[in-house]
């Protein structure tokens, strides 16, 4: 058994916050306008420019962005939304909000993203079996590596489906020079980003929807605040009017100016922070290259990863025991770690509702049983990275000695 740690604990994720962020939030507090207002407008404009999108709508979570995207595309009961089961709860739960059906498709084990050929097979089979209307596909850019969006968009167009990108992990990321979320007029679909506390940039809680479709952006914006025809800022700014109309029964998904002020500063530092995470990932991979039974993450050619996660693979996936042993040893060593993800078809709600069995998506099952995510944040010091490396190496070499 490994000794308990003698160094300071290394958190799994720690926001990279400096004085500039603190000053920006303080300025908003002093302004006395705390909710959705000018800072949100500035954040939307700056984010749209950063990814190259025509429209951006600031929201209180990526979950909200996914939900509003589905609602704007009129997803309803009887509709099918295709996605990987290798994702967080939000990806599928928003589909159930609208009483539609999430259809899981197995993954490409190299990237942990949805497998496009399996997606094609699933769409055709679902249509032929009369299971429902293929309405949308929701590719998840896992860990910051973009899916094969050109192939997915082509497939979606062939079957009349909308594309809603779950880009919670994928800012800033790009494939073949195209930034994730950089949707322009004539490019259908939405991309949905997360600014949760552990994400690559943070607003504490927050999200963003980008799109090239002005109507979808307008619908999402209206539905994000109770379906009102006028939002608070436009009602109460100089020359505004208190008069508004309820156009539809909406939601309470707006972002605050406090959060947007934090996001504006984080946005300016986004590439600097990404480069730091990339450097940490490279150091990890170099340090683990000679260890038996480990597979380090890879980035496909032409891809710029956001490096939100560093997912290390342990063993062959036939059992979770090697991964669990490493994770336990890391915890005893004071190293924060996590698992991304327990596939959704293994959770009781989806298994009981749709009759899924563990082996229905064998690649997702296998990779989930051997995956462990190591600390990867731009706030990590070189000494902390060294502690993570030492703990992994110690655990793996000790396990090898004991067979």
Coordinates of C-alpha atoms in Angstrom, one line a residue:
X1 CA 0.0 0.0 0.0
X2 CA 1.2 3.5 -0.8
X3 CA 2.2 5.9 2.0
X4 CA -0.1 8.8 2.6
X5 CA 1.1 12.1 1.1
X6 CA 3.8 14.2 2.6
X7 CA 3.2 17.1 0.2
X8 CA 0.4 19.7 0.1
X9 CA -2.7 18.2 -1.5
X10 CA -3.2 18.8 -5.2
X11 CA -6.8 19.7 -6.1
X12 CA -8.4 18.1 -9.1
X13 CA -9.5 21.5 -10.4
X14 CA -8.8 25.0 -9.1
X15 CA -10.0 28.1 -11.0
X16 CA -7.2 30.4 -12.3
X17 CA -8.4 33.7 -10.8
X18 CA -6.2 36.8 -10.4
X19 CA -6.5 40.3 -9.3
X20 CA -7.9 41.5 -12.6
X21 CA -10.9 39.2 -12.3
X22 CA -11.4 40.4 -8.7
X23 CA -11.2 44.0 -9.8
X24 CA -13.7 43.4 -12.7
X25 CA -16.3 41.9 -10.3
X26 CA -15.7 44.6 -7.7
X27 CA -16.4 47.2 -10.4
X28 CA -19.8 45.6 -11.1
X29 CA -20.7 45.5 -7.4
X30 CA -19.9 49.2 -7.2
X31 CA -22.1 50.0 -10.2
X32 CA -25.1 48.5 -8.4
X33 CA -26.3 46.8 -11.6
X34 CA -25.8 43.1 -10.8
X35 CA -28.1 41.2 -13.1
X36 CA -28.2 40.9 -16.9
X37 CA -27.0 44.1 -18.4
X38 CA -24.1 45.8 -20.3
X39 CA -21.4 43.4 -19.1
X40 CA -23.4 40.5 -20.5
X41 CA -23.8 42.3 -23.8
X42 CA -20.1 42.9 -23.9
X43 CA -19.3 39.3 -23.0
X44 CA -21.6 38.0 -25.7
X45 CA -20.0 40.2 -28.3
X46 CA -16.4 39.3 -27.2
X47 CA -17.2 35.6 -27.1
X48 CA -18.8 35.6 -30.5
X49 CA -15.7 37.4 -31.9
X50 CA -13.4 34.9 -30.1
X51 CA -15.0 31.9 -31.8
X52 CA -16.1 33.6 -35.0
X53 CA -19.8 33.3 -34.5
X54 CA -22.5 35.6 -35.8
X55 CA -24.6 35.4 -32.5
X56 CA -23.9 34.5 -28.9
X57 CA -26.4 34.3 -26.0
X58 CA -25.0 34.4 -22.5
X59 CA -26.8 32.0 -20.1
X60 CA -26.5 30.6 -16.6
X61 CA -25.2 27.2 -17.7
X62 CA -24.4 25.0 -20.6
X63 CA -27.4 22.9 -19.6
X64 CA -29.5 25.9 -20.3
X65 CA -27.9 26.4 -23.7
X66 CA -28.6 22.8 -24.6
X67 CA -32.2 23.0 -23.4
X68 CA -32.9 26.3 -25.3
X69 CA -31.3 24.9 -28.5
X70 CA -33.6 21.9 -28.4
X71 CA -36.6 24.1 -27.6
X72 CA -35.8 26.6 -30.4
X73 CA -35.6 23.7 -32.9
X74 CA -39.0 22.5 -31.7
X75 CA -37.9 19.1 -30.4
X76 CA -41.0 17.4 -29.1
X77 CA -42.3 14.1 -27.8
X78 CA -41.7 11.4 -30.4
X79 CA -38.5 13.0 -31.6
X80 CA -35.1 11.2 -31.5
X81 CA -31.9 13.0 -30.4
X82 CA -28.7 11.1 -31.1
X83 CA -25.7 11.3 -28.8
X84 CA -22.9 9.4 -27.1
X85 CA -23.6 7.8 -23.7
X86 CA -20.0 8.8 -22.8
X87 CA -21.1 12.2 -21.4
X88 CA -22.4 14.0 -18.3
X89 CA -26.0 13.9 -17.2
X90 CA -27.0 17.3 -18.8
X91 CA -26.6 16.1 -22.4
X92 CA -29.5 13.6 -22.1
X93 CA -31.6 15.1 -19.4
X94 CA -32.4 18.2 -21.5
X95 CA -33.8 15.9 -24.1
X96 CA -36.1 14.4 -21.5
X97 CA -37.2 17.9 -20.4
X98 CA -39.0 18.0 -23.8
X99 CA -40.2 14.4 -23.6
X100 CA -38.1 13.4 -26.6
X101 CA -35.9 10.3 -26.6
X102 CA -32.1 10.3 -26.3
X103 CA -30.6 7.6 -28.6
X104 CA -27.1 6.5 -27.5
X105 CA -24.4 5.7 -30.1
X106 CA -21.1 4.1 -29.2
X107 CA -17.8 5.9 -29.3
X108 CA -14.5 6.1 -31.1
X109 CA -12.1 4.8 -28.4
X110 CA -9.3 7.0 -29.6
X111 CA -11.0 10.3 -28.9
X112 CA -13.9 9.1 -26.7
X113 CA -16.2 11.1 -29.1
X114 CA -19.2 9.7 -30.9
X115 CA -18.4 7.3 -33.8
X116 CA -19.7 8.8 -37.0
X117 CA -20.2 5.5 -38.8
X118 CA -22.1 4.0 -35.8
X119 CA -24.1 7.2 -35.8
X120 CA -25.0 6.7 -39.4
X121 CA -26.1 3.2 -38.7
X122 CA -28.2 4.2 -35.7
X123 CA -30.0 7.0 -37.5
X124 CA -30.9 4.7 -40.4
X125 CA -31.9 1.8 -38.1
X126 CA -34.1 4.1 -35.9
X127 CA -35.9 5.5 -38.9
X128 CA -36.5 2.1 -40.5
X129 CA -37.8 0.7 -37.2
X130 CA -40.2 3.5 -36.7
X131 CA -38.9 4.4 -33.3
X132 CA -39.5 8.1 -33.8
X133 CA -38.5 11.1 -35.8
X134 CA -34.7 11.6 -36.1
X135 CA -34.7 15.3 -35.1
X136 CA -31.3 16.2 -33.9
X137 CA -27.8 15.0 -33.2
X138 CA -25.8 16.3 -30.1
X139 CA -22.1 15.6 -30.5
X140 CA -20.1 16.0 -27.3
X141 CA -16.5 17.3 -27.7
X142 CA -15.1 15.2 -24.9
X143 CA -12.2 16.6 -22.9
X144 CA -11.7 19.4 -25.4
X145 CA -11.1 17.4 -28.6
X146 CA -13.6 18.4 -31.3
X147 CA -15.8 15.7 -33.0
X148 CA -15.6 15.2 -36.8
X149 CA -18.1 18.0 -37.4
X150 CA -18.0 18.1 -41.2
X151 CA -19.0 14.4 -41.3
X152 CA -21.6 14.9 -38.7
X153 CA -23.1 17.9 -40.4
X154 CA -23.2 16.1 -43.7
X155 CA -25.0 13.2 -42.1
X156 CA -27.5 15.4 -40.3
X157 CA -28.3 17.3 -43.5
X158 CA -28.9 14.0 -45.3
X159 CA -31.5 13.1 -42.7
X160 CA -33.0 16.5 -42.0
X161 CA -31.6 16.7 -38.5
X162 CA -30.5 19.7 -36.5
X163 CA -27.0 19.8 -34.9
X164 CA -26.5 20.9 -31.3
X165 CA -22.9 20.8 -30.2
X166 CA -22.2 20.0 -26.6
X167 CA -19.1 22.1 -26.4
X168 CA -18.9 22.2 -22.6
X169 CA -15.3 21.1 -22.7
X170 CA -14.3 22.7 -25.9
X171 CA -13.3 26.3 -25.5
X172 CA -10.9 27.3 -27.1
X173 CA -10.7 24.3 -29.5
X174 CA -10.5 24.0 -33.3
X175 CA -10.5 21.4 -36.0
X176 CA -8.7 22.1 -39.3
X177 CA -8.6 25.8 -38.4
X178 CA -12.3 26.0 -37.7
X179 CA -13.0 27.1 -34.1
X180 CA -15.7 25.1 -32.2
X181 CA -18.8 27.3 -32.1
X182 CA -17.8 29.5 -35.0
X183 CA -21.1 29.3 -36.7
X184 CA -22.0 31.9 -39.4
X185 CA -25.1 32.7 -41.4
X186 CA -26.0 29.7 -43.5
X187 CA -24.2 27.2 -41.2
X188 CA -27.1 25.5 -39.3
X189 CA -27.0 24.5 -35.7
X190 CA -25.8 25.7 -32.3
X191 CA -22.9 25.2 -30.0
X192 CA -23.2 25.2 -26.2
X193 CA -20.4 26.1 -23.9
X194 CA -19.9 25.8 -20.1
X195 CA -18.2 28.3 -17.8
X196 CA -18.6 26.2 -14.6
X197 CA -16.0 26.5 -11.9
X198 CA -13.9 23.6 -13.3
X199 CA -14.0 24.6 -17.0
X200 CA -11.3 26.2 -19.2
X201 CA -12.7 29.6 -18.5
X202 CA -15.1 30.3 -15.7
X203 CA -17.8 32.6 -14.6
X204 CA -18.5 30.4 -11.5
X205 CA -21.7 29.2 -13.1
X206 CA -22.5 30.1 -16.7
X207 CA -22.8 29.2 -20.3
X208 CA -23.0 30.5 -23.8
X209 CA -25.0 29.5 -26.9
X210 CA -23.5 30.4 -30.3
X211 CA -25.2 30.2 -33.7
X212 CA -25.3 31.6 -37.2
X213 CA -29.1 31.7 -37.2
X214 CA -30.5 35.0 -36.0
X215 CA -34.0 33.5 -35.4
X216 CA -32.6 30.8 -33.2
X217 CA -30.6 33.3 -31.2
X218 CA -33.6 35.5 -30.7
X219 CA -35.7 32.6 -29.6
X220 CA -33.1 31.4 -27.1
X221 CA -32.6 35.0 -25.8
X222 CA -36.4 35.5 -25.3
X223 CA -36.9 32.1 -23.7
X224 CA -33.9 32.5 -21.4
X225 CA -35.9 35.1 -19.4
X226 CA -39.5 34.0 -18.9
X227 CA -40.4 34.4 -22.6
X228 CA -40.6 38.2 -22.1
X229 CA -40.5 40.4 -25.2
X230 CA -38.1 42.8 -23.4
X231 CA -35.4 41.9 -20.9
X232 CA -34.6 43.8 -17.7
X233 CA -31.8 45.9 -19.1
X234 CA -33.8 47.2 -22.1
X235 CA -36.8 47.9 -19.9
X236 CA -34.9 49.9 -17.2
X237 CA -32.1 51.6 -19.1
X238 CA -32.4 55.3 -19.9
X239 CA -35.3 55.8 -22.3
X240 CA -36.6 52.3 -21.7
X241 CA -40.1 51.3 -21.0
X242 CA -41.7 49.1 -18.3
X243 CA -44.1 47.7 -20.9
X244 CA -43.5 44.1 -22.0
X245 CA -45.4 41.1 -23.4
X246 CA -45.1 37.4 -22.4
X247 CA -44.6 35.8 -25.8
X248 CA -44.2 32.2 -24.5
X249 CA -43.8 30.4 -21.2
X250 CA -40.0 30.6 -20.9
X251 CA -37.3 29.9 -18.3
X252 CA -35.0 31.7 -15.9
X253 CA -31.6 31.1 -17.6
X254 CA -30.1 34.5 -17.9
X255 CA -26.4 35.3 -16.9
X256 CA -25.6 38.1 -14.4
X257 CA -23.3 41.0 -15.0
X258 CA -21.3 39.8 -12.0
X259 CA -20.6 36.5 -13.8
X260 CA -20.0 38.2 -17.2
X261 CA -17.4 40.6 -15.7
X262 CA -15.5 37.6 -14.6
X263 CA -15.9 35.9 -18.0
X264 CA -14.7 39.0 -19.9
X265 CA -11.3 38.8 -18.1
X266 CA -11.1 35.1 -18.4
X267 CA -11.8 35.3 -22.1
X268 CA -8.8 37.6 -22.6
X269 CA -6.6 35.0 -20.9
X270 CA -8.2 31.9 -22.6
X271 CA -5.4 31.1 -25.0
X272 CA -2.7 31.7 -22.4
X273 CA -4.4 29.3 -20.0
X274 CA -4.9 26.7 -22.8
X275 CA -1.2 26.8 -23.6
X276 CA -0.4 26.2 -20.0
X277 CA -2.8 23.2 -19.9
X278 CA -1.3 21.9 -23.1
X279 CA 2.2 22.1 -21.6
X280 CA 1.1 20.2 -18.5
X281 CA -0.5 17.5 -20.6
X282 CA 2.7 17.2 -22.6
X283 CA 4.7 16.8 -19.4
X284 CA 2.3 14.1 -18.1
X285 CA 2.5 12.2 -21.4
X286 CA 6.3 12.3 -21.5
X287 CA 6.5 11.2 -17.8
X288 CA 4.2 8.2 -18.3
X289 CA 5.5 7.0 -21.7
X290 CA 7.6 4.2 -20.2
X291 CA 5.0 2.9 -17.7
X292 CA 3.4 -0.4 -18.5
X293 CA -0.4 -0.7 -18.8
X294 CA -1.0 3.0 -19.4
X295 CA -2.3 4.8 -22.5
X296 CA -2.0 8.6 -22.6
X297 CA -4.5 10.8 -24.4
X298 CA -3.8 11.7 -28.0
X299 CA -5.0 14.6 -30.2
X300 CA -5.8 13.9 -33.8
X301 CA -4.0 15.6 -36.6
X302 CA -5.4 19.1 -37.4
X303 CA -7.0 19.4 -34.0
X304 CA -6.3 22.1 -31.4
X305 CA -7.6 20.6 -28.1
X306 CA -8.9 22.8 -25.3
X307 CA -7.3 20.3 -22.9
X308 CA -10.1 20.5 -20.5
X309 CA -9.3 17.0 -19.3
X310 CA -6.3 14.7 -19.2
X311 CA -7.9 11.3 -19.4
X312 CA -5.4 8.6 -18.6
X313 CA -6.3 5.0 -19.6
X314 CA -5.3 2.2 -17.2
X315 CA -5.3 -1.5 -18.1
X316 CA -7.4 -3.0 -20.9
X317 CA -10.8 -2.1 -19.6
X318 CA -12.1 -5.7 -19.0
X319 CA -12.2 -4.7 -15.4
X320 CA -12.2 -1.4 -13.6
X321 CA -9.9 -2.8 -10.9
X322 CA -6.5 -1.4 -12.2
X323 CA -8.1 2.1 -12.7
X324 CA -9.8 1.9 -9.2
X325 CA -6.5 1.0 -7.6
X326 CA -4.7 3.9 -9.2
X327 CA -7.4 6.3 -8.3
X328 CA -7.4 5.1 -4.7
X329 CA -3.6 5.4 -4.5
X330 CA -3.8 9.0 -5.9
X331 CA -6.4 9.9 -3.3
X332 CA -4.2 8.5 -0.5
X333 CA -1.3 10.5 -2.0
X334 CA -3.4 13.8 -1.8
X335 CA -3.9 14.0 -5.5
X336 CA -7.4 14.9 -6.7
X337 CA -8.7 12.8 -9.6
X338 CA -12.0 12.0 -11.2
X339 CA -13.7 9.7 -13.8
X340 CA -15.1 11.1 -17.0
X341 CA -17.6 9.5 -17.3
X342 CA -19.8 6.7 -16.1
X343 CA -21.7 6.2 -19.3
X344 CA -25.3 7.2 -19.1
X345 CA -26.7 3.8 -20.1
X346 CA -25.3 2.4 -16.9
X347 CA -27.3 4.8 -14.7
X348 CA -30.5 3.5 -13.3
X349 CA -32.9 6.0 -14.9
X350 CA -31.8 5.2 -18.5
X351 CA -31.4 1.5 -17.9
X352 CA -34.9 1.3 -16.4
X353 CA -36.6 3.7 -18.8
X354 CA -35.1 2.3 -22.0
X355 CA -34.0 -1.2 -21.0
X356 CA -30.3 -0.6 -21.6
X357 CA -27.8 -3.2 -20.5
X358 CA -24.1 -2.6 -19.8
X359 CA -22.9 -4.4 -22.9
X360 CA -25.1 -2.4 -25.3
X361 CA -22.3 0.1 -25.8
X362 CA -19.2 -2.0 -25.3
X363 CA -16.6 0.6 -26.2
X364 CA -18.0 3.2 -23.9
X365 CA -18.2 0.6 -21.2
X366 CA -14.6 -0.5 -21.7
X367 CA -13.1 3.0 -21.9
X368 CA -15.1 4.1 -18.8
X369 CA -13.7 1.2 -16.8
X370 CA -10.1 2.2 -17.5
X371 CA -10.3 6.0 -17.5
X372 CA -9.1 8.3 -14.8
X373 CA -8.8 12.1 -15.1
X374 CA -5.7 13.8 -13.6
X375 CA -5.5 17.4 -12.4
X376 CA -5.2 19.7 -15.4
X377 CA -5.6 23.4 -14.7
X378 CA -3.6 26.4 -15.7
X379 CA -3.4 27.3 -12.0
X380 CA -1.3 24.2 -11.2
X381 CA 2.3 24.9 -10.3
X382 CA 5.3 23.0 -11.7
X383 CA 5.8 21.4 -8.2
X384 CA 2.1 20.3 -8.1
X385 CA 2.5 18.7 -11.6
X386 CA 5.6 17.0 -10.3
X387 CA 3.6 15.6 -7.3
X388 CA 1.0 14.2 -9.7
X389 CA 3.6 12.5 -11.8
X390 CA 5.4 11.1 -8.8
X391 CA 2.2 9.6 -7.4
X392 CA 1.2 8.0 -10.7
X393 CA 4.6 6.5 -11.3
X394 CA 4.8 5.2 -7.7
X395 CA 1.4 3.6 -7.9
X396 CA 2.0 2.0 -11.3
X397 CA 5.5 0.6 -10.4
X398 CA 4.2 -0.7 -7.1
X399 CA 1.3 -2.5 -8.8
X400 CA 3.7 -4.0 -11.3
X401 CA 5.9 -5.3 -8.6
X402 CA 2.9 -7.1 -6.9
X403 CA 1.7 -8.5 -10.2

